[in-house]
Coordinates of C-alpha atoms and ligand atoms in Angstrom, one line a residue:
M1 CA -141.3 -41.0 43.5
K2 CA -144.8 -42.4 43.5
A3 CA -146.8 -42.3 46.7
I4 CA -150.0 -44.1 47.7
F5 CA -152.8 -43.0 50.0
D6 CA -156.6 -43.4 50.2
E7 CA -158.9 -40.8 51.7
R8 CA -160.8 -43.5 53.6
Q9 CA -157.8 -43.8 55.9
W10 CA -159.0 -40.6 57.6
R11 CA -161.9 -42.5 59.0
H12 CA -160.0 -43.9 62.0
D13 CA -160.0 -41.2 64.7
P14 CA -158.9 -42.8 68.0
Q15 CA -159.7 -41.0 71.2
H16 CA -158.6 -43.2 74.1
F17 CA -155.0 -43.5 75.2
M18 CA -153.5 -44.4 78.6
A19 CA -149.9 -44.2 79.7
N20 CA -148.5 -44.6 83.2
G21 CA -152.0 -44.8 84.6
T22 CA -153.1 -41.5 83.1
I23 CA -155.7 -41.1 80.3
S24 CA -154.7 -38.5 77.6
P25 CA -155.5 -37.8 74.0
N26 CA -154.4 -40.5 71.5
P27 CA -151.2 -39.4 69.8
E28 CA -152.1 -41.3 66.5
Q29 CA -154.2 -38.5 65.3
P30 CA -155.6 -38.2 61.8
R31 CA -153.9 -34.8 61.4
R32 CA -150.7 -36.8 61.0
I33 CA -152.0 -37.5 57.5
E34 CA -152.1 -33.8 56.6
V35 CA -148.5 -33.3 57.8
L36 CA -147.0 -36.4 56.2
H37 CA -148.9 -35.9 52.9
A38 CA -147.5 -32.3 52.6
A39 CA -144.0 -33.5 53.6
A40 CA -144.0 -36.3 51.0
Q41 CA -145.1 -33.8 48.3
A42 CA -142.3 -31.5 49.4
A43 CA -139.9 -34.3 48.6
G44 CA -141.3 -34.7 45.1
C45 CA -143.8 -37.5 45.8
R46 CA -146.8 -37.7 43.5
F47 CA -149.8 -39.3 45.2
Q48 CA -152.2 -41.9 43.7
P49 CA -155.0 -43.9 45.4
P50 CA -154.5 -47.7 45.8
Q51 CA -156.1 -50.5 43.8
D52 CA -158.3 -52.9 45.7
A53 CA -156.4 -56.2 45.8
G54 CA -159.1 -57.7 48.0
R55 CA -158.9 -59.5 51.3
G56 CA -156.7 -62.4 50.1
P57 CA -153.3 -60.7 50.5
I58 CA -154.3 -59.4 53.9
A59 CA -155.4 -62.9 55.0
A60 CA -152.0 -64.2 53.8
V61 CA -150.7 -62.5 57.0
H62 CA -153.6 -62.3 59.4
T63 CA -155.9 -65.0 60.7
A64 CA -159.5 -65.2 59.3
E65 CA -160.8 -65.1 62.9
Y66 CA -158.9 -61.8 63.6
L67 CA -160.1 -60.2 60.4
T68 CA -163.7 -61.0 61.2
F69 CA -163.2 -59.6 64.6
L70 CA -161.8 -56.3 63.3
E71 CA -164.6 -56.0 60.7
T72 CA -167.5 -56.8 63.0
I73 CA -166.6 -56.0 66.6
H74 CA -167.7 -52.3 66.7
P75 CA -171.4 -52.8 66.1
R76 CA -171.4 -55.8 68.4
W77 CA -169.7 -53.8 71.1
R78 CA -172.3 -51.0 70.8
R79 CA -175.0 -53.5 71.6
I80 CA -173.6 -54.0 75.1
D81 CA -175.7 -52.1 77.6
G82 CA -173.9 -48.9 78.5
A83 CA -170.9 -49.5 76.2
G84 CA -168.5 -46.7 75.4
P85 CA -167.9 -45.4 71.8
E86 CA -164.7 -47.4 71.3
V87 CA -163.8 -51.1 71.8
I88 CA -161.2 -51.1 74.5
P89 CA -160.5 -54.4 76.4
N90 CA -160.7 -54.5 80.2
I91 CA -159.5 -58.1 80.5
H92 CA -156.6 -59.9 78.8
P93 CA -155.7 -63.6 78.9
G94 CA -152.4 -64.0 80.7
N95 CA -151.8 -66.8 78.2
R96 CA -153.9 -67.7 75.2
S97 CA -155.8 -70.9 75.8
D98 CA -157.4 -73.3 73.3
S99 CA -160.8 -71.7 74.0
Y100 CA -161.9 -68.8 71.9
P101 CA -164.4 -66.5 73.8
R102 CA -167.8 -65.8 72.2
S103 CA -168.4 -62.5 73.9
A104 CA -167.4 -59.1 72.5
V105 CA -165.6 -58.3 75.7
G106 CA -163.7 -61.6 75.7
Q107 CA -162.7 -61.3 72.1
A108 CA -161.5 -57.7 72.6
G109 CA -159.2 -59.0 75.3
Y110 CA -158.1 -61.8 73.1
H111 CA -157.3 -59.7 70.0
Q112 CA -156.1 -56.4 71.5
A113 CA -152.7 -56.5 73.2
D114 CA -153.1 -53.2 75.0
T115 CA -155.4 -50.2 75.4
A116 CA -153.6 -48.2 72.7
C117 CA -155.6 -49.6 69.8
P118 CA -159.2 -48.5 70.4
I119 CA -161.6 -49.6 67.6
A120 CA -164.3 -47.2 66.5
E121 CA -166.8 -47.1 63.7
G122 CA -164.3 -46.2 60.9
T123 CA -161.3 -48.3 62.1
W124 CA -161.8 -51.3 59.9
E125 CA -162.3 -49.3 56.8
A126 CA -159.3 -47.1 57.5
A127 CA -157.0 -50.0 58.3
Y128 CA -158.2 -51.9 55.2
W129 CA -157.3 -49.1 52.9
S130 CA -154.0 -48.5 54.7
A131 CA -153.2 -52.1 53.9
Q132 CA -154.3 -51.7 50.3
S133 CA -152.1 -48.7 50.0
A134 CA -149.1 -50.9 51.1
L135 CA -150.1 -53.6 48.6
T136 CA -150.3 -51.2 45.7
G137 CA -146.8 -49.9 46.7
A138 CA -145.5 -53.4 46.7
D139 CA -147.0 -54.0 43.2
L140 CA -145.4 -50.8 41.8
I141 CA -142.0 -52.2 42.9
A142 CA -142.7 -55.8 41.9
D143 CA -143.9 -54.7 38.4
G144 CA -140.4 -53.4 37.9
G145 CA -141.1 -49.8 37.0
E146 CA -140.2 -48.1 40.2
R147 CA -136.9 -47.9 42.2
A148 CA -138.8 -46.7 45.2
A149 CA -142.3 -45.8 46.4
Y150 CA -143.7 -44.2 49.6
V151 CA -146.9 -45.5 51.3
L152 CA -148.7 -43.2 53.6
S153 CA -150.1 -46.1 55.6
R154 CA -152.0 -44.8 58.5
P155 CA -153.2 -46.3 60.8
P156 CA -149.7 -47.8 61.1
G157 CA -149.1 -51.5 61.3
H158 CA -145.8 -52.9 62.8
H159 CA -147.2 -53.7 66.3
A160 CA -150.0 -55.8 64.8
F161 CA -149.4 -59.6 65.0
A162 CA -151.2 -62.2 62.9
D163 CA -154.2 -62.2 65.3
M164 CA -153.6 -59.3 67.6
A165 CA -153.8 -55.5 67.5
G166 CA -151.6 -53.3 69.6
G167 CA -149.9 -49.9 69.9
F168 CA -152.1 -47.9 67.4
C169 CA -151.8 -50.8 64.9
F170 CA -154.4 -53.2 63.4
L171 CA -153.2 -54.6 60.1
N172 CA -149.5 -55.0 59.6
N173 CA -149.0 -53.0 56.4
S174 CA -145.2 -53.7 56.1
A175 CA -145.7 -57.4 56.6
I176 CA -148.6 -57.5 54.1
A177 CA -146.5 -55.7 51.6
A178 CA -143.4 -58.0 52.2
Q179 CA -145.5 -61.1 51.9
R180 CA -146.9 -59.8 48.6
L181 CA -143.4 -59.3 47.3
A182 CA -142.3 -62.7 48.4
D183 CA -145.4 -64.2 46.7
R184 CA -144.3 -62.5 43.6
G185 CA -141.0 -64.3 43.7
L186 CA -138.9 -61.7 45.4
R187 CA -136.7 -62.0 48.6
P188 CA -137.7 -59.1 50.8
A189 CA -136.2 -57.7 54.0
I190 CA -138.2 -55.5 56.3
L191 CA -136.0 -52.9 58.0
D192 CA -137.9 -51.2 60.8
V193 CA -136.5 -47.9 61.9
D194 CA -139.4 -46.8 64.1
V195 CA -138.3 -46.0 67.7
H196 CA -140.4 -48.9 69.0
H197 CA -139.6 -52.5 68.2
G198 CA -141.6 -54.0 65.3
N199 CA -142.9 -56.8 67.5
G200 CA -145.9 -57.7 65.3
T201 CA -143.7 -58.0 62.2
Q202 CA -141.2 -60.1 64.1
G203 CA -144.0 -62.3 65.3
I204 CA -145.5 -62.8 61.9
F205 CA -142.3 -64.0 60.3
Y206 CA -140.6 -65.5 63.4
D207 CA -140.6 -69.1 62.1
S208 CA -140.1 -68.3 58.5
D209 CA -137.0 -67.7 56.4
T210 CA -138.8 -66.1 53.4
V211 CA -138.7 -62.5 54.9
L212 CA -135.7 -61.2 56.8
T213 CA -136.9 -58.9 59.7
L214 CA -134.6 -56.3 61.3
S215 CA -135.5 -53.6 63.8
I216 CA -133.5 -50.8 65.3
H217 CA -135.2 -49.3 68.3
A218 CA -135.0 -47.9 71.8
D219 CA -134.0 -50.7 74.2
P220 CA -137.3 -52.4 75.3
E221 CA -135.9 -53.0 78.7
R222 CA -137.6 -49.8 79.7
F223 CA -139.6 -48.9 76.6
Y224 CA -142.7 -50.1 74.7
P225 CA -143.2 -52.9 73.7
F226 CA -141.2 -54.3 76.7
F227 CA -141.8 -58.0 76.1
W228 CA -140.2 -58.1 72.6
G229 CA -137.3 -56.5 70.8
H230 CA -134.4 -57.9 72.8
A231 CA -131.2 -58.9 71.0
Q232 CA -131.4 -62.6 71.8
E233 CA -134.7 -62.9 69.8
R234 CA -133.4 -64.5 66.6
G235 CA -136.3 -66.4 65.2
T236 CA -137.2 -70.1 65.5
G237 CA -137.3 -73.2 63.4
R238 CA -136.6 -72.3 59.7
G239 CA -136.6 -68.7 60.8
L240 CA -133.7 -69.0 63.2
G241 CA -131.3 -66.2 62.2
S242 CA -133.8 -64.4 60.1
N243 CA -134.7 -61.9 62.8
L244 CA -132.2 -59.3 63.9
N245 CA -133.0 -56.9 66.8
L246 CA -130.6 -54.0 67.4
P247 CA -131.8 -52.2 70.6
L248 CA -130.1 -48.9 71.4
P249 CA -129.8 -47.0 74.7
R250 CA -132.4 -44.3 75.2
G251 CA -131.2 -41.0 73.8
T252 CA -128.8 -42.5 71.1
G253 CA -127.9 -39.8 68.5
D254 CA -127.1 -39.8 64.8
D255 CA -123.6 -41.2 64.6
A256 CA -124.2 -44.3 66.8
Y257 CA -127.5 -44.9 65.0
L258 CA -125.9 -44.8 61.6
Q259 CA -123.2 -47.3 62.6
T260 CA -126.0 -49.6 63.8
L261 CA -127.8 -49.1 60.5
D262 CA -124.7 -50.2 58.7
L263 CA -124.7 -53.5 60.6
A264 CA -128.4 -54.0 59.7
L265 CA -127.6 -53.3 56.0
Q266 CA -124.8 -55.8 56.0
R267 CA -127.3 -58.5 57.2
V268 CA -129.7 -57.3 54.5
R269 CA -127.0 -58.0 51.9
S270 CA -125.9 -61.4 53.2
F271 CA -129.6 -62.6 53.2
G272 CA -129.6 -62.1 49.4
T273 CA -132.3 -59.5 49.7
D274 CA -133.5 -58.1 46.4
V275 CA -136.1 -55.7 47.7
L276 CA -136.2 -53.6 50.9
V277 CA -139.3 -52.7 52.8
V278 CA -138.5 -49.8 55.2
A279 CA -140.9 -49.7 58.1
L280 CA -140.5 -46.0 58.3
G281 CA -141.3 -44.7 61.8
L282 CA -140.2 -41.2 62.3
D283 CA -140.5 -41.3 66.1
A284 CA -136.8 -41.8 66.6
S285 CA -136.7 -38.0 66.2
I286 CA -135.1 -35.9 69.0
D287 CA -138.4 -33.9 68.8
D288 CA -140.8 -36.8 69.0
P289 CA -143.1 -36.8 72.1
F290 CA -142.1 -40.4 72.9
Q291 CA -138.4 -39.3 73.5
G292 CA -136.8 -42.7 72.8
L293 CA -133.9 -41.8 70.6
A294 CA -132.4 -38.5 69.4
I295 CA -132.2 -38.5 65.6
T296 CA -131.8 -35.0 64.1
Q297 CA -133.2 -33.7 60.8
G298 CA -129.8 -34.2 59.2
G299 CA -129.7 -37.8 60.7
F300 CA -132.9 -38.6 58.8
A301 CA -131.3 -37.5 55.5
R302 CA -128.3 -39.7 56.2
I303 CA -130.7 -42.7 57.0
G304 CA -132.4 -42.1 53.6
A305 CA -129.0 -41.9 51.8
A306 CA -127.9 -45.2 53.5
M307 CA -131.0 -46.9 52.2
A308 CA -130.2 -45.6 48.7
A309 CA -126.6 -46.8 48.9
T310 CA -127.9 -50.4 49.0
G311 CA -128.8 -50.1 45.4
L312 CA -132.0 -52.1 46.2
P313 CA -135.6 -51.1 45.3
V314 CA -137.1 -49.6 48.4
L315 CA -140.7 -49.5 49.5
F316 CA -141.1 -46.9 52.3
V317 CA -144.1 -47.8 54.5
Q318 CA -145.1 -45.2 57.1
E319 CA -145.2 -46.4 60.7
G320 CA -145.1 -44.2 63.7
G321 CA -143.9 -40.6 64.2
Y322 CA -146.1 -38.2 66.1
L323 CA -147.0 -34.5 65.9
S324 CA -144.0 -32.3 66.7
E325 CA -142.5 -29.3 65.0
T326 CA -140.3 -31.5 62.8
L327 CA -142.5 -34.5 62.0
G328 CA -143.0 -33.3 58.4
T329 CA -139.4 -32.2 57.9
N330 CA -138.1 -35.5 59.1
L331 CA -140.1 -37.3 56.3
T332 CA -139.0 -34.8 53.7
R333 CA -135.4 -35.1 54.7
T334 CA -135.5 -39.0 54.7
L335 CA -137.0 -39.1 51.2
T336 CA -134.8 -36.3 49.8
G337 CA -131.7 -38.0 51.3
F338 CA -132.8 -41.2 49.5
K339 CA -133.3 -39.4 46.2
E340 CA -129.9 -37.6 46.4
G341 CA -128.1 -40.8 47.4
A342 CA -129.8 -42.9 44.6
Ligands
ZN1 ZN1 -143.3 -46.0 67.2

């Protein structure tokens, strides 16, 4: 299987993280790259760098205002007297108004949903190349040569909305790839298996029926991202019925998970999907520090095999999954399960 990664994705090295009122090291560490890269190679992946498809296909998903913000906010922030090294908002609008703030502090609050997406000097460059990696993966599939490809997109993307970062995410790599596939005449579904609901992806396609969005995740009643990911969120307008959320109780294990995955794949078929984008979070692992669900290494192999059984071309786009003893193995098992099931 071909795999895509760009060395510039190392340049995002977030420091700040706060959970439950406590400041701790940010779990989205660059070292994840090393682990995931080796794990993909262990599954037989051959890495190549992405092409540069330019800003256009990113702007097809994200607003121009937001892209300008991401690209320029760090040097502006550093000009504030006494500013810290990372852009972290200390004020958020309760509701967006018609007015767009001019100040760096105001814009940070406007475009950053939470404090888990600090922006430092290399963030834009890393996020840009993470998105380009996803675009090259989409093109490999759309060109017809590949049954599957793996994108080591990091920083991840599925919590990023059209104009808002959040939860370690800046550019929505899975959404950008799916939009690219749709623009090339295909009918994609994004199946998000990250332990956290793919709220940004849902938001981007919520009123559209060109991309089916599905997410299996720990119940947001008591889990990030709290405000999205509930079963009753089905889309709106033309998108009504094109969004399927399948929240699971905390601690759900392999068998119940695989049954839910079957439901999701039935919907994928009935949508007329001809290409599957898997938003591949590995943090549903029983060993993940977030402790949302309890998927074993064998469970990940079964998830990979279930994807293969669809017979569809599959683009795996890396989302979450944090440092633990089995992070790498879980990726290897997913991709190997896919290969053996294909
Ligand atoms: Zn996650």
